[in-house]
XYZ file of C-alpha atoms in Angstrom:
430
model
C -15.536 2.003 10.718
C -12.440 4.148 10.411
C -11.050 5.777 13.545
C -8.641 7.834 11.453
C -11.503 9.930 10.045
C -13.285 10.502 13.347
C -14.058 14.190 13.862
C -15.925 15.971 16.653
C -15.760 19.548 17.914
C -16.201 20.681 21.506
C -19.242 22.792 20.615
C -20.941 19.668 19.279
C -20.271 17.621 22.411
C -23.867 16.984 23.435
C -25.410 16.534 19.999
C -23.264 14.379 17.764
C -24.143 11.285 15.819
C -21.668 9.408 13.639
C -22.511 7.921 10.277
C -19.882 5.305 9.479
C -18.882 2.801 6.899
C -15.675 0.941 6.234
C -14.527 3.900 4.134
C -16.087 6.976 5.680
C -16.876 8.576 9.027
C -18.652 11.926 9.078
C -20.443 13.847 11.848
C -24.137 14.602 11.566
C -25.194 17.224 14.081
C -28.647 18.178 15.345
C -28.113 21.693 16.665
C -31.741 22.488 17.410
C -31.590 21.101 20.947
C -27.919 21.601 21.802
C -28.273 24.849 23.744
C -31.176 23.498 25.787
C -29.314 20.381 26.791
C -26.101 22.241 27.571
C -27.987 24.282 30.183
C -29.383 21.167 31.851
C -27.437 19.215 34.434
C -26.763 15.551 33.871
C -28.825 14.752 36.935
C -31.934 16.169 35.287
C -31.615 14.121 32.133
C -33.964 11.261 31.376
C -32.649 7.688 31.312
C -32.433 7.840 27.515
C -30.587 11.168 27.585
C -28.145 9.847 30.191
C -27.332 6.922 27.946
C -26.790 9.203 24.976
C -24.739 11.674 27.004
C -22.459 8.817 28.038
C -22.049 7.756 24.418
C -21.115 11.289 23.414
C -18.402 11.306 26.068
C -17.206 7.942 24.790
C -16.951 9.312 21.249
C -14.909 12.281 22.439
C -12.530 10.015 24.383
C -12.080 7.788 21.340
C -11.423 10.837 19.154
C -8.698 11.977 21.537
C -7.071 8.531 21.593
C -7.305 8.323 17.807
C -4.899 11.218 17.454
C -2.232 9.322 19.370
C -2.625 6.220 17.172
C -0.840 4.150 19.848
C -1.716 2.693 23.199
C 0.768 3.810 25.860
C -1.048 1.982 28.639
C 0.753 -0.303 31.070
C -2.199 -2.678 30.684
C -0.674 -5.955 29.478
C -3.806 -6.621 27.412
C -3.642 -3.312 25.544
C -3.553 -3.791 21.750
C -0.424 -2.707 19.918
C 1.282 -3.283 16.609
C 0.639 -3.177 12.894
C -2.274 -5.638 12.981
C -4.541 -2.853 14.273
C -5.904 0.037 12.248
C -5.477 2.360 15.207
C -4.466 0.579 18.434
C -4.952 3.683 20.582
C -8.486 4.319 19.370
C -9.380 0.631 19.604
C -8.089 0.373 23.156
C -9.951 3.496 24.267
C -13.118 2.266 22.570
C -12.757 -1.070 24.338
C -12.292 0.662 27.705
C -15.367 2.785 27.059
C -17.300 -0.393 26.263
C -16.163 -2.004 29.513
C -17.130 1.113 31.412
C -20.536 1.820 29.884
C -22.008 -0.820 27.606
C -25.170 -2.579 28.806
C -27.251 -5.194 27.015
C -30.787 -6.225 27.855
C -31.661 -9.813 26.909
C -35.343 -10.338 26.214
C -36.886 -13.087 28.334
C -39.685 -13.860 25.891
C -39.698 -17.212 24.102
C -39.018 -20.780 25.137
C -36.263 -23.298 24.592
C -35.046 -24.808 22.371
C -35.719 -22.068 19.806
C -34.922 -19.173 22.168
C -32.377 -18.805 24.995
C -30.050 -21.483 23.703
C -28.175 -22.717 20.686
C -25.584 -25.233 19.476
C -22.363 -24.933 21.453
C -20.345 -27.316 19.300
C -19.841 -28.256 15.652
C -20.169 -25.668 12.875
C -22.463 -23.249 14.737
C -20.374 -23.044 17.905
C -20.045 -19.256 17.917
C -23.827 -18.798 17.794
C -24.657 -21.033 20.735
C -21.740 -19.938 22.874
C -22.550 -16.245 22.545
C -26.200 -16.798 23.430
C -25.125 -18.999 26.333
C -22.769 -16.360 27.736
C -25.389 -13.616 27.490
C -28.014 -15.825 29.126
C -25.778 -16.544 32.117
C -26.464 -12.976 33.219
C -23.277 -12.861 35.253
C -21.548 -10.887 32.534
C -20.725 -7.291 33.376
C -22.435 -6.214 30.179
C -25.999 -7.378 30.863
C -28.677 -5.492 32.743
C -32.107 -6.563 33.955
C -33.352 -2.983 33.644
C -34.218 -2.561 29.963
C -34.396 1.234 30.385
C -30.675 1.343 31.089
C -29.650 -0.801 28.132
C -27.835 0.571 25.106
C -28.928 -2.394 23.007
C -31.579 -5.096 23.293
C -30.753 -8.671 22.343
C -33.295 -11.015 20.752
C -31.807 -14.419 21.724
C -33.500 -16.672 19.194
C -31.399 -19.269 17.400
C -31.852 -19.740 13.667
C -29.879 -22.980 13.932
C -32.430 -24.350 16.389
C -35.287 -23.105 14.216
C -33.925 -25.137 11.324
C -33.506 -28.188 13.547
C -36.988 -28.129 15.062
C -39.203 -26.174 12.663
C -37.906 -26.796 9.161
C -39.220 -29.647 7.029
C -36.083 -31.366 5.650
C -35.479 -31.038 1.907
C -38.538 -28.803 1.461
C -36.557 -25.536 1.053
C -39.609 -23.910 2.628
C -38.272 -21.315 5.068
C -41.632 -19.681 5.787
C -41.760 -21.125 9.319
C -38.497 -19.349 10.174
C -39.717 -16.028 8.826
C -43.021 -16.407 10.651
C -41.283 -17.108 13.957
C -39.113 -14.009 13.629
C -42.169 -11.952 12.676
C -44.086 -13.206 15.702
C -41.159 -12.636 18.041
C -40.736 -9.005 16.991
C -44.502 -8.490 17.275
C -44.448 -9.767 20.874
C -41.555 -7.612 22.096
C -42.734 -4.524 20.205
C -46.173 -4.864 21.767
C -44.978 -5.563 25.300
C -42.091 -3.077 25.449
C -41.601 0.492 24.148
C -38.013 0.058 23.021
C -38.459 -1.461 19.572
C -40.941 1.177 18.429
C -38.823 3.973 19.888
C -36.007 3.304 17.432
C -37.745 1.179 14.788
C -35.469 -1.637 15.923
C -32.190 0.213 15.399
C -30.889 -0.448 18.934
C -31.778 -4.157 18.784
C -29.645 -7.025 17.586
C -29.943 -10.667 16.597
C -27.138 -13.180 16.143
C -26.919 -16.201 13.851
C -24.203 -18.396 12.399
C -26.579 -20.441 10.262
C -26.454 -19.799 6.517
C -30.130 -18.896 6.644
C -29.697 -16.214 9.299
C -30.014 -13.348 6.786
C -33.133 -14.867 5.254
C -34.731 -15.463 8.656
C -34.132 -11.812 9.573
C -36.346 -10.854 6.619
C -39.285 -12.011 8.742
C -39.491 -8.393 9.850
C -38.602 -5.577 7.472
C -37.321 -3.273 10.219
C -35.136 -6.010 11.643
C -33.632 -6.622 8.211
C -33.112 -2.953 7.351
C -32.548 -1.227 10.711
C -31.382 -3.652 13.394
C -27.852 -4.845 14.019
C -27.611 -8.324 12.501
C -24.626 -10.336 13.749
C -24.114 -12.926 11.013
C -21.568 -15.497 9.910
C -23.018 -15.194 6.407
C -21.767 -11.633 5.963
C -22.412 -11.314 2.238
C -22.755 -7.764 0.938
C -24.345 -9.029 -2.277
C -27.189 -10.470 -0.182
C -28.016 -7.445 1.962
C -25.286 -7.482 4.608
C -24.607 -3.852 5.493
C -21.265 -3.327 7.293
C -22.396 0.104 8.474
C -24.896 -1.536 10.827
C -24.336 -5.315 10.648
C -21.554 -7.329 12.297
C -19.587 -10.301 10.977
C -19.687 -13.271 13.336
C -16.582 -15.486 13.025
C -17.451 -19.039 12.016
C -15.745 -21.334 14.508
C -15.941 -25.098 14.111
C -15.334 -26.895 17.406
C -16.303 -30.532 16.905
C -16.997 -31.312 20.577
C -17.133 -27.723 21.834
C -13.410 -27.548 22.559
C -10.387 -26.585 20.526
C -8.598 -29.594 19.093
C -5.612 -30.641 21.241
C -3.566 -30.533 18.022
C -4.055 -26.747 17.921
C -3.263 -25.997 21.547
C 0.482 -26.543 21.343
C 1.804 -25.066 18.100
C 5.315 -25.924 16.808
C 7.851 -23.123 17.134
C 8.897 -21.027 14.166
C 12.092 -23.007 13.630
C 10.103 -26.175 12.882
C 9.864 -26.460 9.067
C 6.547 -26.195 7.260
C 7.284 -28.170 4.094
C 3.960 -27.614 2.328
C 3.330 -24.326 0.560
C -0.471 -24.547 0.869
C -3.249 -26.862 2.012
C -6.981 -27.333 1.601
C -9.370 -30.210 2.194
C -13.124 -29.822 1.882
C -16.292 -30.698 0.032
C -17.133 -29.691 -3.502
C -19.850 -27.108 -3.064
C -20.431 -23.503 -3.953
C -19.129 -21.682 -7.056
C -15.485 -21.210 -5.985
C -14.283 -24.651 -4.928
C -14.936 -26.296 -8.308
C -12.509 -23.778 -9.836
C -9.946 -24.505 -7.124
C -10.258 -28.256 -7.677
C -10.096 -27.888 -11.450
C -6.705 -26.228 -11.239
C -5.122 -27.717 -8.127
C -6.790 -30.902 -6.849
C -4.090 -33.599 -6.643
C -2.030 -31.668 -9.191
C 0.913 -30.253 -7.268
C 2.846 -31.604 -4.248
C 3.425 -28.042 -3.018
C -0.277 -27.163 -2.973
C -2.002 -30.018 -1.174
C -5.599 -29.671 -2.323
C -7.993 -32.496 -1.513
C -11.727 -32.966 -1.794
C -11.661 -35.772 0.724
C -8.614 -36.171 2.909
C -7.105 -39.678 2.691
C -7.828 -41.728 5.808
C -4.151 -42.035 6.683
C -3.797 -38.231 6.922
C -4.648 -35.980 9.862
C -6.270 -32.669 8.942
C -4.644 -30.553 11.630
C -1.256 -32.238 11.236
C -1.105 -31.178 7.593
C -2.297 -27.699 8.509
C 0.536 -27.393 11.018
C 3.001 -28.414 8.289
C 1.699 -25.822 5.807
C 2.755 -22.213 5.408
C -0.542 -21.096 3.883
C -4.039 -22.488 4.474
C -6.530 -21.987 1.653
C -9.935 -20.708 2.773
C -12.312 -20.716 -0.219
C -15.994 -19.969 0.301
C -18.486 -22.814 -0.020
C -22.218 -22.358 -0.480
C -21.930 -19.192 1.596
C -19.134 -16.687 2.011
C -17.936 -17.633 5.511
C -15.498 -20.469 6.151
C -14.443 -21.942 9.518
C -11.031 -22.582 7.946
C -10.107 -18.934 8.456
C -10.237 -19.245 12.243
C -8.710 -22.749 12.110
C -5.795 -21.334 10.133
C -5.298 -18.577 12.710
C -5.318 -21.166 15.487
C -2.724 -23.225 13.589
C -0.556 -20.169 12.834
C -0.987 -21.018 9.170
C -1.453 -17.844 7.110
C -5.079 -17.763 5.856
C -5.530 -17.377 2.105
C -9.028 -15.954 1.740
C -10.685 -16.777 -1.577
C -14.118 -15.223 -1.484
C -16.378 -12.594 -2.997
C -18.513 -10.028 -1.157
C -17.337 -11.256 2.266
C -16.811 -8.753 5.090
C -14.062 -10.226 7.260
C -14.626 -10.389 11.048
C -13.539 -7.430 13.179
C -12.238 -5.564 10.141
C -13.304 -2.356 11.912
C -10.165 -2.634 14.019
C -8.015 -5.374 12.467
C -5.865 -4.953 9.348
C -6.396 -8.308 7.693
C -3.694 -7.622 5.126
C -1.116 -7.901 7.946
C -1.950 -11.521 8.776
C -3.710 -12.998 5.737
C -3.556 -13.120 1.959
C -6.622 -12.341 -0.138
C -6.769 -13.890 -3.597
C -9.347 -13.082 -6.245
C -11.332 -15.957 -7.694
C -9.993 -15.024 -11.123
C -6.438 -15.535 -9.795
C -6.969 -19.133 -8.654
C -5.018 -20.457 -11.689
C -2.043 -18.358 -10.518
C -2.339 -19.385 -6.863
C 1.016 -21.116 -6.561
C 2.803 -18.285 -8.327
C 1.174 -15.733 -5.998
C 2.148 -17.603 -2.833
C 5.660 -18.440 -4.028
C 6.243 -14.761 -4.794
C 5.762 -13.802 -1.131
C 9.273 -13.300 0.340
C 10.170 -15.285 3.455
C 10.448 -12.090 5.483
C 6.934 -11.049 4.497
C 5.610 -14.530 5.210
C 7.057 -14.398 8.737
C 5.454 -10.997 9.268
C 2.093 -12.437 8.208
C 2.600 -15.405 10.505
C 3.536 -13.129 13.420
C 0.449 -11.044 12.689
C -1.679 -14.160 12.973
C -0.133 -14.904 16.352
C -0.953 -11.380 17.500
C -4.632 -11.603 16.577
C -5.207 -15.214 17.666
C -6.513 -14.176 21.090
C -9.338 -12.264 19.398
C -10.720 -15.477 17.875
C -10.521 -17.814 20.872
C -13.658 -18.955 22.726
C -12.850 -19.007 26.422
C -14.978 -20.321 29.270
C -15.386 -18.016 31.073
C -14.658 -15.259 28.530
C -11.438 -13.269 28.811
C -10.727 -9.685 27.818
C -10.281 -9.165 24.076
C -11.340 -12.716 23.203
C -13.931 -13.489 20.540
C -16.896 -12.968 22.881
C -15.696 -9.495 23.763
C -14.718 -8.701 20.172
C -18.252 -9.510 19.025
C -19.618 -7.238 21.750
C -17.174 -4.512 20.725
C -18.372 -4.715 17.125
C -21.953 -4.266 18.354
C -20.807 -1.422 20.611
C -19.294 0.401 17.627
C -22.584 0.174 15.722
C -24.482 1.451 18.750
C -22.233 4.499 18.860
C -23.801 5.459 15.522
C -27.410 5.441 16.725
C -29.029 8.508 18.274
C -32.415 7.882 19.849
C -33.402 11.293 21.219
């Protein structure tokens, strides 16, 4: 999604739909009904038309803010600085979301597969999002499905794997069947799925098998908004409609105390780079081949020695290596941001979280797999001034990756919602 290419004319106010990708935004206009709707008062519109009229007004407001490219608000939370693609447009979009956006959470299904999820360990972001939406005290939920912009299917792929999957069988048919049955139930009971062929519905999963489970229904896979940690474009992830879910590893559900109080900038970070993790996936073997236990500047371990503390070394490192494992996502990216250690993303086909609004090049380094042999040379070549700018950028975006209880403005819960909101702006259902 690129705010800088957003275009809308006044004459197209009531009939504008945006087709977006990371590289292109272009208006697609249905003029056949414009004159009819212009003559009708808002009060005479149907519930669906009211929703769409509100979205049109939101698009126009965002377009206006986009031209300014800055946020001049006195709001202390307002985004500003080089880490944002267009802080003014992002801020206006966020305000429009706060003002308008409503989510209906389907009540169908029983625990533990539906209405809950893991709120700690590697799938923290999945369970915590479902939990917050299920509380129903969020300003964004509605019990009237007719007034919802999107409809949330709160099943947990992580819980499916835990309770339905036969270990070591690699047979995922039970997951696909559950998703198929769930969509059949809601599409039979409610009119909303069939009205849009699932386009205004979303699912959310941090499990590696989330994309495969979504294939249980073809329309869900191809049309719906899939919020996934495994955001791999080579495996069907479509950034025009799908959303990257940050992978956040909270061992006991809370941020490690070691990451709450970060040393100041004048405290030395003697290590150039650091990584510790298992040998799995196609990228890490290459990293270990060239750097495991080979250089005191690049501390690369498969298993961290027992006398070393993971977060302590991270806090003493300038750059934290974040290579993909079996799947593209890595919790080390968010851990690095927490530790104010510049993330070095080594991945292929991965769509980084919130890249609609965040300029990842201002707070991270992306290294091609083919450049792993030159990793030290690449990092050493980054001037100290540029390194400090990257570090400061990480500080600026940290709030967008923090899980708060209760959620706070612009934190990861709200950023996930904003990513869904942006996709919904591109769907016209009348």
